[in-house]
Tab-separated table of C-alpha atoms in Angstrom:
chain	number	residue	atom	x	y	z
P	1	UNK	CA	5.210	-28.999	-3.699
P	2	UNK	CA	1.662	-29.752	-5.481
P	3	UNK	CA	-1.616	-28.500	-4.778
P	4	UNK	CA	-3.014	-31.837	-3.977
P	5	UNK	CA	-0.531	-32.091	-0.454
P	6	UNK	CA	-2.279	-32.297	2.854
P	7	UNK	CA	-3.359	-28.872	4.035
P	8	UNK	CA	-4.270	-28.226	7.835
P	9	UNK	CA	-4.200	-24.511	9.754
P	10	UNK	CA	-3.538	-23.863	12.721
P	11	UNK	CA	-5.530	-21.320	13.873
P	12	UNK	CA	-9.686	-19.969	15.343
P	13	UNK	CA	-11.923	-18.031	14.025
P	14	UNK	CA	-11.290	-15.950	16.716
P	15	UNK	CA	-8.812	-14.736	14.642
P	16	UNK	CA	-9.507	-12.408	12.182
P	17	UNK	CA	-6.144	-13.120	10.836
P	18	UNK	CA	-7.243	-16.838	10.900
P	19	UNK	CA	-10.359	-16.715	9.249
P	20	UNK	CA	-8.508	-15.134	5.817
P	21	UNK	CA	-6.847	-18.840	6.048
P	22	UNK	CA	-10.663	-19.902	6.139
P	23	UNK	CA	-12.163	-17.715	3.926
P	24	UNK	CA	-9.516	-18.372	0.806
P	25	UNK	CA	-9.402	-21.826	1.113
P	26	UNK	CA	-13.482	-21.627	0.834
P	27	UNK	CA	-13.212	-19.580	-2.552
P	28	UNK	CA	-10.738	-22.198	-4.069
P	29	UNK	CA	-12.948	-25.134	-2.769
P	30	UNK	CA	-9.948	-27.076	-0.727
P	31	UNK	CA	-11.058	-28.977	2.036
P	32	UNK	CA	-8.193	-28.085	4.722
P	33	UNK	CA	-8.259	-29.599	8.329
P	34	UNK	CA	-8.458	-26.668	11.379
P	35	UNK	CA	-6.460	-27.658	14.042
P	36	UNK	CA	-7.976	-25.061	16.514
P	37	UNK	CA	-5.176	-23.478	18.660
P	38	UNK	CA	-5.739	-21.534	22.247
P	39	UNK	CA	-3.785	-18.678	22.040
P	40	UNK	CA	-3.871	-18.057	25.873
P	41	UNK	CA	-2.226	-21.659	25.876
P	42	UNK	CA	-0.736	-21.691	22.783
P	43	UNK	CA	0.590	-24.852	21.539
P	44	UNK	CA	3.798	-26.944	20.780
P	45	UNK	CA	2.959	-27.237	17.155
P	46	UNK	CA	2.483	-23.700	16.786
P	47	UNK	CA	5.611	-23.086	18.460
P	48	UNK	CA	7.553	-24.879	16.387
P	49	UNK	CA	5.947	-23.997	13.392
P	50	UNK	CA	6.089	-20.282	13.635
P	51	UNK	CA	9.155	-19.581	16.071
P	52	UNK	CA	9.378	-16.022	14.942
P	53	UNK	CA	5.895	-14.630	15.815
P	54	UNK	CA	4.674	-17.482	18.010
P	55	UNK	CA	1.159	-16.089	15.938
P	56	UNK	CA	-1.993	-18.226	14.645
P	57	UNK	CA	-2.323	-18.519	11.433
P	58	UNK	CA	0.049	-21.039	10.469
P	59	UNK	CA	-0.751	-23.267	7.055
P	60	UNK	CA	0.853	-26.019	6.830
P	61	UNK	CA	0.682	-27.230	3.324
P	62	UNK	CA	2.370	-31.267	3.160
P	63	UNK	CA	5.250	-30.494	5.655
P	64	UNK	CA	6.151	-27.015	5.094
P	65	UNK	CA	4.942	-24.274	7.446
P	66	UNK	CA	3.907	-20.551	6.083
P	67	UNK	CA	3.262	-18.057	7.951
P	68	UNK	CA	1.487	-14.380	8.309
P	69	UNK	CA	-2.084	-14.249	6.823
P	70	UNK	CA	-1.462	-12.022	3.548
P	71	UNK	CA	1.557	-14.099	3.028
P	72	UNK	CA	-0.608	-17.333	3.168
P	73	UNK	CA	-3.539	-15.404	0.814
P	74	UNK	CA	-1.224	-14.889	-1.775
P	75	UNK	CA	-0.143	-18.466	-1.303
P	76	UNK	CA	-2.849	-20.474	-1.048
P	77	UNK	CA	-3.892	-17.981	-4.564
P	78	UNK	CA	-0.983	-19.046	-6.271
P	79	UNK	CA	-0.952	-22.870	-5.738
P	80	UNK	CA	-4.391	-23.463	-6.031
P	81	UNK	CA	-4.395	-21.405	-9.642
P	82	UNK	CA	-6.949	-23.229	-11.084
P	83	UNK	CA	-9.723	-21.813	-8.825
P	84	UNK	CA	-10.988	-17.896	-8.753
P	85	UNK	CA	-8.357	-15.778	-8.283
P	86	UNK	CA	-8.053	-13.862	-5.281
P	87	UNK	CA	-5.647	-11.221	-6.521
P	88	UNK	CA	-6.352	-9.107	-9.406
P	89	UNK	CA	-4.609	-10.513	-12.512
P	90	UNK	CA	-3.005	-7.812	-13.967
P	91	UNK	CA	0.268	-6.399	-11.864
P	92	UNK	CA	-1.648	-2.829	-10.717
P	93	UNK	CA	-4.413	-4.036	-9.716
P	94	UNK	CA	-2.063	-6.795	-7.413
P	95	UNK	CA	-0.176	-3.857	-6.124
P	96	UNK	CA	-3.216	-1.652	-4.970
P	97	UNK	CA	-4.517	-4.534	-3.486
P	98	UNK	CA	-1.678	-5.262	-1.779
P	99	UNK	CA	-0.884	-1.578	-1.113
P	100	UNK	CA	-4.241	-1.619	1.136
P	101	UNK	CA	-3.968	-4.918	2.738
P	102	UNK	CA	-1.172	-4.104	4.235
P	103	UNK	CA	-2.252	-0.562	5.063
P	104	UNK	CA	-5.542	-2.676	7.048
P	105	UNK	CA	-3.161	-4.318	8.939
P	106	UNK	CA	-0.592	-1.057	9.537
P	107	UNK	CA	-3.954	0.733	10.375
P	108	UNK	CA	-7.331	-0.324	10.942
P	109	UNK	CA	-5.815	-3.599	13.236
P	110	UNK	CA	-4.205	-1.118	15.567
P	111	UNK	CA	-7.024	0.901	15.923
P	112	UNK	CA	-9.416	-1.606	17.215
P	113	UNK	CA	-7.073	-2.982	18.757
P	114	UNK	CA	-6.223	0.591	20.508
P	115	UNK	CA	-10.554	0.662	21.433
P	116	UNK	CA	-10.006	-2.438	22.990
P	117	UNK	CA	-6.763	-1.195	25.150
P	118	UNK	CA	-8.384	2.021	26.044
P	119	UNK	CA	-11.681	0.191	28.212
P	120	UNK	CA	-13.089	2.366	30.505
P	121	UNK	CA	-10.617	5.292	29.526
P	122	UNK	CA	-12.853	7.689	27.564
P	123	UNK	CA	-10.547	9.894	26.304
P	124	UNK	CA	-8.423	7.205	24.868
P	125	UNK	CA	-11.187	5.071	23.753
P	126	UNK	CA	-12.539	8.649	21.545
P	127	UNK	CA	-9.132	9.552	20.224
P	128	UNK	CA	-9.221	5.667	18.941
P	129	UNK	CA	-12.724	5.459	17.206
P	130	UNK	CA	-11.955	8.578	15.480
P	131	UNK	CA	-8.692	7.056	14.440
P	132	UNK	CA	-10.733	4.271	13.274
P	133	UNK	CA	-13.091	5.744	11.885
P	134	UNK	CA	-10.562	7.490	9.472
P	135	UNK	CA	-9.100	4.907	8.524
P	136	UNK	CA	-12.673	3.562	7.205
P	137	UNK	CA	-13.714	6.714	5.627
P	138	UNK	CA	-9.922	6.554	3.365
P	139	UNK	CA	-11.114	3.055	2.465
P	140	UNK	CA	-14.624	4.118	2.176
P	141	UNK	CA	-12.489	5.955	-0.811
P	142	UNK	CA	-10.164	3.338	-2.070
P	143	UNK	CA	-13.250	1.052	-2.360
P	144	UNK	CA	-15.027	3.329	-4.711
P	145	UNK	CA	-11.672	3.562	-6.934
P	146	UNK	CA	-11.269	-0.353	-6.556
P	147	UNK	CA	-14.925	-1.963	-6.551
P	148	UNK	CA	-16.271	0.195	-9.856
P	149	UNK	CA	-19.373	0.010	-8.456
P	150	UNK	CA	-19.249	-3.314	-8.408
P	151	UNK	CA	-20.037	-5.380	-5.058
P	152	UNK	CA	-16.700	-5.959	-3.958
P	153	UNK	CA	-13.211	-4.630	-3.710
P	154	UNK	CA	-12.410	-7.469	-6.112
P	155	UNK	CA	-14.827	-6.503	-8.391
P	156	UNK	CA	-17.929	-9.078	-8.321
P	157	UNK	CA	-16.228	-11.703	-6.642
P	158	UNK	CA	-14.479	-11.601	-3.161
P	159	UNK	CA	-10.957	-10.358	-3.382
P	160	UNK	CA	-7.801	-9.748	-1.745
P	161	UNK	CA	-8.666	-6.675	-0.108
P	162	UNK	CA	-12.049	-8.007	0.541
P	163	UNK	CA	-10.606	-10.746	2.788
P	164	UNK	CA	-8.098	-8.467	4.164
P	165	UNK	CA	-10.989	-5.883	6.070
P	166	UNK	CA	-13.577	-8.340	6.006
P	167	UNK	CA	-12.017	-10.619	8.725
P	168	UNK	CA	-12.716	-7.769	11.285
P	169	UNK	CA	-16.108	-7.367	10.689
P	170	UNK	CA	-17.051	-10.049	13.424
P	171	UNK	CA	-14.644	-7.778	15.877
P	172	UNK	CA	-16.643	-4.946	14.372
P	173	UNK	CA	-19.999	-6.128	15.861
P	174	UNK	CA	-17.873	-7.314	19.029
P	175	UNK	CA	-16.663	-3.629	19.685
P	176	UNK	CA	-20.255	-2.367	18.919
P	177	UNK	CA	-21.579	-4.771	21.730
P	178	UNK	CA	-18.649	-4.100	24.041
P	179	UNK	CA	-17.596	-1.267	23.633
P	180	UNK	CA	-20.711	0.988	22.798
P	181	UNK	CA	-19.362	1.987	19.797
P	182	UNK	CA	-20.983	1.808	15.596
P	183	UNK	CA	-17.191	2.032	14.003
P	184	UNK	CA	-18.963	0.662	10.412
P	185	UNK	CA	-21.321	3.708	10.341
P	186	UNK	CA	-24.292	3.777	7.363
P	187	UNK	CA	-24.129	7.311	7.331
P	188	UNK	CA	-19.884	8.187	7.466
P	189	UNK	CA	-19.198	5.020	5.153
P	190	UNK	CA	-22.533	3.566	3.648
P	191	UNK	CA	-20.443	2.231	1.090
P	192	UNK	CA	-18.389	-0.106	3.112
P	193	UNK	CA	-21.992	-0.506	4.941
P	194	UNK	CA	-23.472	-2.199	2.458
P	195	UNK	CA	-20.263	-3.927	1.233
P	196	UNK	CA	-20.307	-5.929	4.685
P	197	UNK	CA	-23.449	-7.622	4.565
P	198	UNK	CA	-22.674	-8.839	0.908
P	199	UNK	CA	-19.060	-10.371	2.663
P	200	UNK	CA	-21.170	-11.552	5.292
P	201	UNK	CA	-23.707	-13.159	3.081
P	202	UNK	CA	-21.093	-14.858	0.655
P	203	UNK	CA	-20.755	-18.664	0.454
P	204	UNK	CA	-17.086	-18.676	1.599
P	205	UNK	CA	-17.858	-16.559	4.567
P	206	UNK	CA	-21.141	-17.047	6.269
P	207	UNK	CA	-19.683	-20.720	8.177
P	208	UNK	CA	-16.503	-18.608	9.582
P	209	UNK	CA	-17.152	-15.423	10.409
P	210	UNK	CA	-17.632	-16.136	14.519
P	211	UNK	CA	-21.205	-15.860	16.305
P	212	UNK	CA	-20.928	-11.992	17.832
P	213	UNK	CA	-21.871	-13.706	21.053
P	214	UNK	CA	-19.389	-16.423	21.247
P	215	UNK	CA	-16.242	-14.195	19.603
P	216	UNK	CA	-17.597	-11.681	22.625
P	217	UNK	CA	-16.974	-14.383	25.563
P	218	UNK	CA	-13.827	-15.013	23.636
P	219	UNK	CA	-13.031	-10.627	23.484
P	220	UNK	CA	-13.629	-10.400	27.374
P	221	UNK	CA	-11.400	-12.998	28.373
P	222	UNK	CA	-8.511	-11.205	26.046
P	223	UNK	CA	-9.523	-7.651	27.198
P	224	UNK	CA	-8.784	-8.820	30.839
P	225	UNK	CA	-5.423	-10.575	29.551
P	226	UNK	CA	-3.914	-7.600	27.484
P	227	UNK	CA	-0.529	-6.930	28.395
P	228	UNK	CA	0.026	-11.007	29.880
P	229	UNK	CA	1.990	-12.547	27.833
P	230	UNK	CA	0.434	-15.238	26.057
P	231	UNK	CA	3.187	-18.091	26.175
W	1	UNK	CA	-0.142	-0.829	-18.228
W	2	UNK	CA	2.957	-2.252	-20.673
W	3	UNK	CA	7.107	-2.181	-19.631
W	4	UNK	CA	7.552	0.557	-22.260
W	5	UNK	CA	5.534	3.155	-20.515
W	6	UNK	CA	7.795	5.800	-18.958
W	7	UNK	CA	8.656	4.700	-15.512
W	8	UNK	CA	9.880	7.749	-12.781
W	9	UNK	CA	10.734	7.425	-9.307
W	10	UNK	CA	10.499	9.745	-6.560
W	11	UNK	CA	13.039	8.924	-4.469
W	12	UNK	CA	16.362	9.601	-3.299
W	13	UNK	CA	19.708	7.643	-2.197
W	14	UNK	CA	19.388	7.900	1.457
W	15	UNK	CA	16.524	6.262	1.746
W	16	UNK	CA	17.002	2.163	2.351
W	17	UNK	CA	13.188	1.966	0.985
W	18	UNK	CA	14.238	4.421	-2.429
W	19	UNK	CA	17.060	2.699	-2.800
W	20	UNK	CA	15.290	-0.828	-3.479
W	21	UNK	CA	13.383	0.404	-6.317
W	22	UNK	CA	16.262	1.370	-8.227
W	23	UNK	CA	18.295	-2.155	-7.590
W	24	UNK	CA	15.103	-3.520	-8.587
W	25	UNK	CA	15.546	-1.629	-11.749
W	26	UNK	CA	18.371	-1.907	-12.535
W	27	UNK	CA	17.748	-6.047	-11.679
W	28	UNK	CA	15.570	-5.791	-14.770
W	29	UNK	CA	17.787	-3.246	-17.048
W	30	UNK	CA	15.240	-0.266	-16.903
W	31	UNK	CA	15.863	3.172	-17.406
W	32	UNK	CA	13.965	5.013	-14.958
W	33	UNK	CA	14.065	9.051	-14.607
W	34	UNK	CA	14.788	9.744	-10.633
W	35	UNK	CA	12.841	12.901	-9.036
W	36	UNK	CA	14.990	13.558	-6.142
W	37	UNK	CA	13.186	14.062	-2.810
W	38	UNK	CA	13.466	16.423	-0.142
W	39	UNK	CA	11.990	14.625	2.844
W	40	UNK	CA	12.911	17.121	5.137
W	41	UNK	CA	10.568	19.556	2.552
W	42	UNK	CA	7.909	17.245	0.637
W	43	UNK	CA	6.941	18.491	-3.067
W	44	UNK	CA	3.547	18.853	-3.936
W	45	UNK	CA	4.290	15.307	-6.977
W	46	UNK	CA	5.097	13.762	-3.429
W	47	UNK	CA	1.773	14.309	-1.610
W	48	UNK	CA	-0.264	14.151	-4.401
W	49	UNK	CA	1.155	10.957	-5.562
W	50	UNK	CA	1.079	8.983	-1.901
W	51	UNK	CA	-1.411	11.100	0.161
W	52	UNK	CA	-1.772	7.731	2.305
W	53	UNK	CA	1.851	7.596	3.512
W	54	UNK	CA	3.345	10.780	2.536
W	55	UNK	CA	6.335	9.221	1.884
W	56	UNK	CA	9.157	7.475	-0.769
W	57	UNK	CA	9.581	5.626	-3.088
W	58	UNK	CA	6.455	6.257	-5.440
W	59	UNK	CA	6.873	4.398	-8.881
W	60	UNK	CA	5.170	6.441	-11.213
W	61	UNK	CA	4.938	4.104	-14.277
W	62	UNK	CA	2.947	6.319	-16.732
W	63	UNK	CA	0.342	8.043	-15.266
W	64	UNK	CA	-0.303	5.899	-12.704
W	65	UNK	CA	1.477	5.912	-8.400
W	66	UNK	CA	2.959	2.321	-6.918
W	67	UNK	CA	3.246	3.448	-2.973
W	68	UNK	CA	4.710	1.107	-0.871
W	69	UNK	CA	8.605	-0.095	-1.250
W	70	UNK	CA	7.659	-4.128	-0.897
W	71	UNK	CA	4.620	-3.948	-3.158
W	72	UNK	CA	6.781	-1.786	-6.323
W	73	UNK	CA	9.447	-4.292	-6.033
W	74	UNK	CA	6.838	-7.013	-6.937
W	75	UNK	CA	4.952	-4.997	-9.590
W	76	UNK	CA	8.732	-4.596	-10.832
W	77	UNK	CA	9.178	-7.983	-11.215
W	78	UNK	CA	5.554	-8.772	-12.485
W	79	UNK	CA	6.090	-5.827	-15.247
W	80	UNK	CA	9.260	-6.620	-16.495
W	81	UNK	CA	9.034	-10.096	-15.617
W	82	UNK	CA	11.319	-10.915	-18.993
W	83	UNK	CA	13.434	-9.436	-17.220
W	84	UNK	CA	15.980	-11.702	-14.292
W	85	UNK	CA	13.657	-12.566	-11.325
W	86	UNK	CA	13.221	-11.008	-8.358
W	87	UNK	CA	11.144	-13.380	-6.216
W	88	UNK	CA	11.812	-17.191	-6.579
W	89	UNK	CA	9.504	-19.006	-9.175
W	90	UNK	CA	8.001	-21.224	-7.158
W	91	UNK	CA	4.639	-20.759	-4.226
W	92	UNK	CA	6.528	-21.661	-1.329
W	93	UNK	CA	9.530	-19.505	-2.116
W	94	UNK	CA	8.097	-16.815	-2.765
W	95	UNK	CA	5.793	-17.208	0.977
W	96	UNK	CA	9.209	-17.612	2.866
W	97	UNK	CA	10.422	-14.277	0.807
W	98	UNK	CA	7.565	-12.176	1.763
W	99	UNK	CA	7.806	-13.106	4.766
W	100	UNK	CA	11.329	-12.183	5.520
W	101	UNK	CA	10.772	-8.918	4.069
W	102	UNK	CA	8.462	-8.309	5.800
W	103	UNK	CA	9.958	-8.997	9.139
W	104	UNK	CA	13.108	-7.058	7.652
W	105	UNK	CA	10.920	-3.745	7.547
W	106	UNK	CA	8.841	-4.659	10.499
W	107	UNK	CA	11.690	-5.357	13.179
W	108	UNK	CA	14.960	-4.547	12.058
W	109	UNK	CA	14.101	-1.142	10.456
W	110	UNK	CA	12.646	-0.354	13.732
W	111	UNK	CA	15.989	-1.940	15.706
W	112	UNK	CA	18.077	0.326	13.689
W	113	UNK	CA	15.187	3.224	14.258
W	114	UNK	CA	15.501	2.862	17.819
W	115	UNK	CA	19.673	3.148	17.714
W	116	UNK	CA	19.219	6.592	16.248
W	117	UNK	CA	16.718	7.937	18.436
W	118	UNK	CA	18.224	6.569	21.398
W	119	UNK	CA	21.224	9.179	20.775
W	120	UNK	CA	23.155	9.421	23.929
W	121	UNK	CA	20.872	7.728	25.675
W	122	UNK	CA	23.289	4.944	26.489
W	123	UNK	CA	20.838	2.227	28.250
W	124	UNK	CA	17.885	2.664	25.409
W	125	UNK	CA	20.558	2.365	22.342
W	126	UNK	CA	22.130	-0.845	24.463
W	127	UNK	CA	18.468	-2.522	24.515
W	128	UNK	CA	18.629	-0.893	20.752
W	129	UNK	CA	21.739	-2.819	20.427
W	130	UNK	CA	20.992	-5.638	21.589
W	131	UNK	CA	17.649	-6.374	19.684
W	132	UNK	CA	18.744	-5.125	16.171
W	133	UNK	CA	21.662	-8.410	16.651
W	134	UNK	CA	19.055	-10.416	17.998
W	135	UNK	CA	17.252	-9.541	14.777
W	136	UNK	CA	20.558	-10.431	12.319
W	137	UNK	CA	21.117	-13.681	14.739
W	138	UNK	CA	17.858	-14.713	13.034
W	139	UNK	CA	18.335	-13.044	9.794
W	140	UNK	CA	21.801	-15.312	9.742
W	141	UNK	CA	19.987	-18.565	10.283
W	142	UNK	CA	16.881	-17.410	7.484
W	143	UNK	CA	20.111	-17.055	5.179
W	144	UNK	CA	21.633	-20.252	5.940
W	145	UNK	CA	17.721	-21.911	4.962
W	146	UNK	CA	17.634	-19.524	1.864
W	147	UNK	CA	20.803	-19.299	-0.167
W	148	UNK	CA	21.836	-22.912	0.563
W	149	UNK	CA	25.207	-22.121	0.408
W	150	UNK	CA	24.746	-20.078	-2.274
W	151	UNK	CA	25.900	-15.682	-2.103
W	152	UNK	CA	22.255	-14.442	-1.761
W	153	UNK	CA	19.428	-15.515	-0.032
W	154	UNK	CA	18.088	-15.468	-3.849
W	155	UNK	CA	20.678	-17.789	-4.686
W	156	UNK	CA	23.123	-17.161	-7.511
W	157	UNK	CA	21.594	-13.711	-7.760
W	158	UNK	CA	20.354	-11.292	-5.854
W	159	UNK	CA	16.925	-11.783	-4.797
W	160	UNK	CA	13.573	-9.924	-3.027
W	161	UNK	CA	15.657	-10.338	0.361
W	162	UNK	CA	18.246	-9.735	-0.554
W	163	UNK	CA	17.210	-6.194	-1.542
W	164	UNK	CA	14.749	-5.672	1.545
W	165	UNK	CA	18.259	-6.221	3.964
W	166	UNK	CA	20.728	-4.966	1.771
W	167	UNK	CA	18.765	-1.609	1.517
W	168	UNK	CA	19.907	-0.535	4.970
W	169	UNK	CA	23.595	-1.484	4.417
W	170	UNK	CA	24.983	1.789	4.529
W	171	UNK	CA	23.202	3.096	7.189
W	172	UNK	CA	24.698	0.469	8.833
W	173	UNK	CA	28.233	2.219	7.962
W	174	UNK	CA	26.280	5.243	9.502
W	175	UNK	CA	25.316	4.114	12.356
W	176	UNK	CA	29.103	2.570	12.730
W	177	UNK	CA	30.650	5.638	12.791
W	178	UNK	CA	28.110	7.601	13.602
W	179	UNK	CA	27.308	5.950	16.828
W	180	UNK	CA	29.555	3.405	17.571
W	181	UNK	CA	28.084	0.538	17.178
W	182	UNK	CA	29.070	-2.500	14.865
W	183	UNK	CA	25.452	-4.556	13.349
W	184	UNK	CA	27.316	-7.085	11.061
W	185	UNK	CA	29.545	-8.527	13.043
W	186	UNK	CA	31.672	-10.705	11.712
W	187	UNK	CA	31.932	-13.134	14.305
W	188	UNK	CA	28.198	-12.961	15.000
W	189	UNK	CA	27.006	-13.642	12.186
W	190	UNK	CA	29.594	-14.565	9.739
W	191	UNK	CA	27.922	-15.557	7.018
W	192	UNK	CA	25.653	-12.510	6.508
W	193	UNK	CA	28.813	-10.218	6.572
W	194	UNK	CA	30.131	-11.923	4.075
W	195	UNK	CA	26.976	-11.622	2.363
W	196	UNK	CA	27.354	-8.348	2.957
W	197	UNK	CA	30.465	-7.695	0.654
W	198	UNK	CA	28.368	-9.907	-2.494
W	199	UNK	CA	25.977	-7.570	-2.167
W	200	UNK	CA	27.422	-4.608	-2.132
W	201	UNK	CA	29.959	-5.395	-5.141
W	202	UNK	CA	27.120	-6.223	-7.470
W	203	UNK	CA	26.651	-4.513	-10.145
W	204	UNK	CA	22.776	-3.649	-9.728
W	205	UNK	CA	23.847	-2.337	-6.069
W	206	UNK	CA	26.841	-0.263	-7.031
W	207	UNK	CA	25.888	3.225	-7.566
W	208	UNK	CA	22.842	2.947	-5.640
W	209	UNK	CA	24.080	2.617	-2.074
W	210	UNK	CA	25.489	6.487	-0.830
W	211	UNK	CA	28.938	7.051	0.410
W	212	UNK	CA	29.037	6.764	4.141
W	213	UNK	CA	29.827	10.117	4.374
W	214	UNK	CA	27.470	11.549	2.303
W	215	UNK	CA	24.804	9.367	4.285
W	216	UNK	CA	26.254	10.757	7.618
W	217	UNK	CA	25.697	14.164	6.875
W	218	UNK	CA	21.904	13.667	6.219
W	219	UNK	CA	21.727	11.017	9.004
W	220	UNK	CA	22.867	13.860	11.072
W	221	UNK	CA	20.449	16.229	10.321
W	222	UNK	CA	18.076	13.237	10.085
W	223	UNK	CA	18.504	12.596	13.748
W	224	UNK	CA	18.686	16.570	14.834
W	225	UNK	CA	15.218	16.198	13.197
W	226	UNK	CA	13.672	13.051	14.646
W	227	UNK	CA	10.256	13.700	15.679
W	228	UNK	CA	9.544	17.035	14.651
W	229	UNK	CA	6.798	17.327	11.285
W	230	UNK	CA	8.066	16.647	8.034
W	231	UNK	CA	5.236	17.963	5.960
């Protein structure tokens, strides 16, 4: 499969996981066709392309579907290897990046989801916020080690861990507006606070992360539908 | 970090995740020092080397720790690139292998754990067994597509998905003995049944997978301690 085949992404900018794919293609300067998915009414193409998880994003390269956002990021980095790299060039750097990206999906996503799910349950919400904050404090420490004084986890350029965490920034803003919770705190995690500004200002990210009000509308619908089957 | 640095593995053959690391080093014909870990009384070295998850395996290469078994497998494949490959050579093959290995950790491990946790609760046990069986049926289908009539997911040789799933085979045997449940069924998943024989007979695997009775003893202790903090 060559890098010149047709590139389609089943996704939506409301999904942080789909946003990752879009940022990666922007970094690589690769044109792709976005097939907008409605997660409340899943398309036949999505169900056929990702029968296991039935989730976005799916990258369709030529005729072949590739699922799971972190798998897709690595695939993009390997196929379009002539563009700027997404993963570090050395095996140890790649191992550390894979570790933290998996950690973000395992822990931070769950904590963010728990805040949304808690709704008006103040005790549950406080516990979920505390959990998310602890995770971000750990990531602040990881940032110091990975970035070595530079702007990004990936160094001077946005890399794998930047994309993994940065894809949640729009949801962090929505949670602030919806739940009155400031997750990325200038006092508790000053480096990540600054990192977030750099990340959002990057040319590969700017037009991809959704506006807060636009995402807020979706988030309210999403929370109202929590627990209901989505097809 | 060169491939000639000292190689240590904090692990134990009772852990399917640690077993993966050992199999990978056997494939690559790399000597390593196993630092046997007691998961009921975790060592200072483990807590220092994997402060985030506090889990085995940890690979210590030179002075640097690498955590999480699938991250370790990819690291080993990249550092000892001159040995037989563990991941497929093409990006699409690698994406598919990464997808299934993550699926195994996400779904099959959880189902196997649920069977052990169910204990005498017959309803819970039946549900967990049904879940595990459905996962194995899906993996049977994946095997057909990946192996293309050859012996392994990886083709003629054991690869990434083989190691990810095969590392659970000793536990599958223990569950059969302990819970009277035959997960890898010759009728329901005939290809995987055959694959398991090939896998266990492989030179890289033979001396690594624990004997059923030895693991059974550990499993009984493990189940008795479920829910208790392990340090």
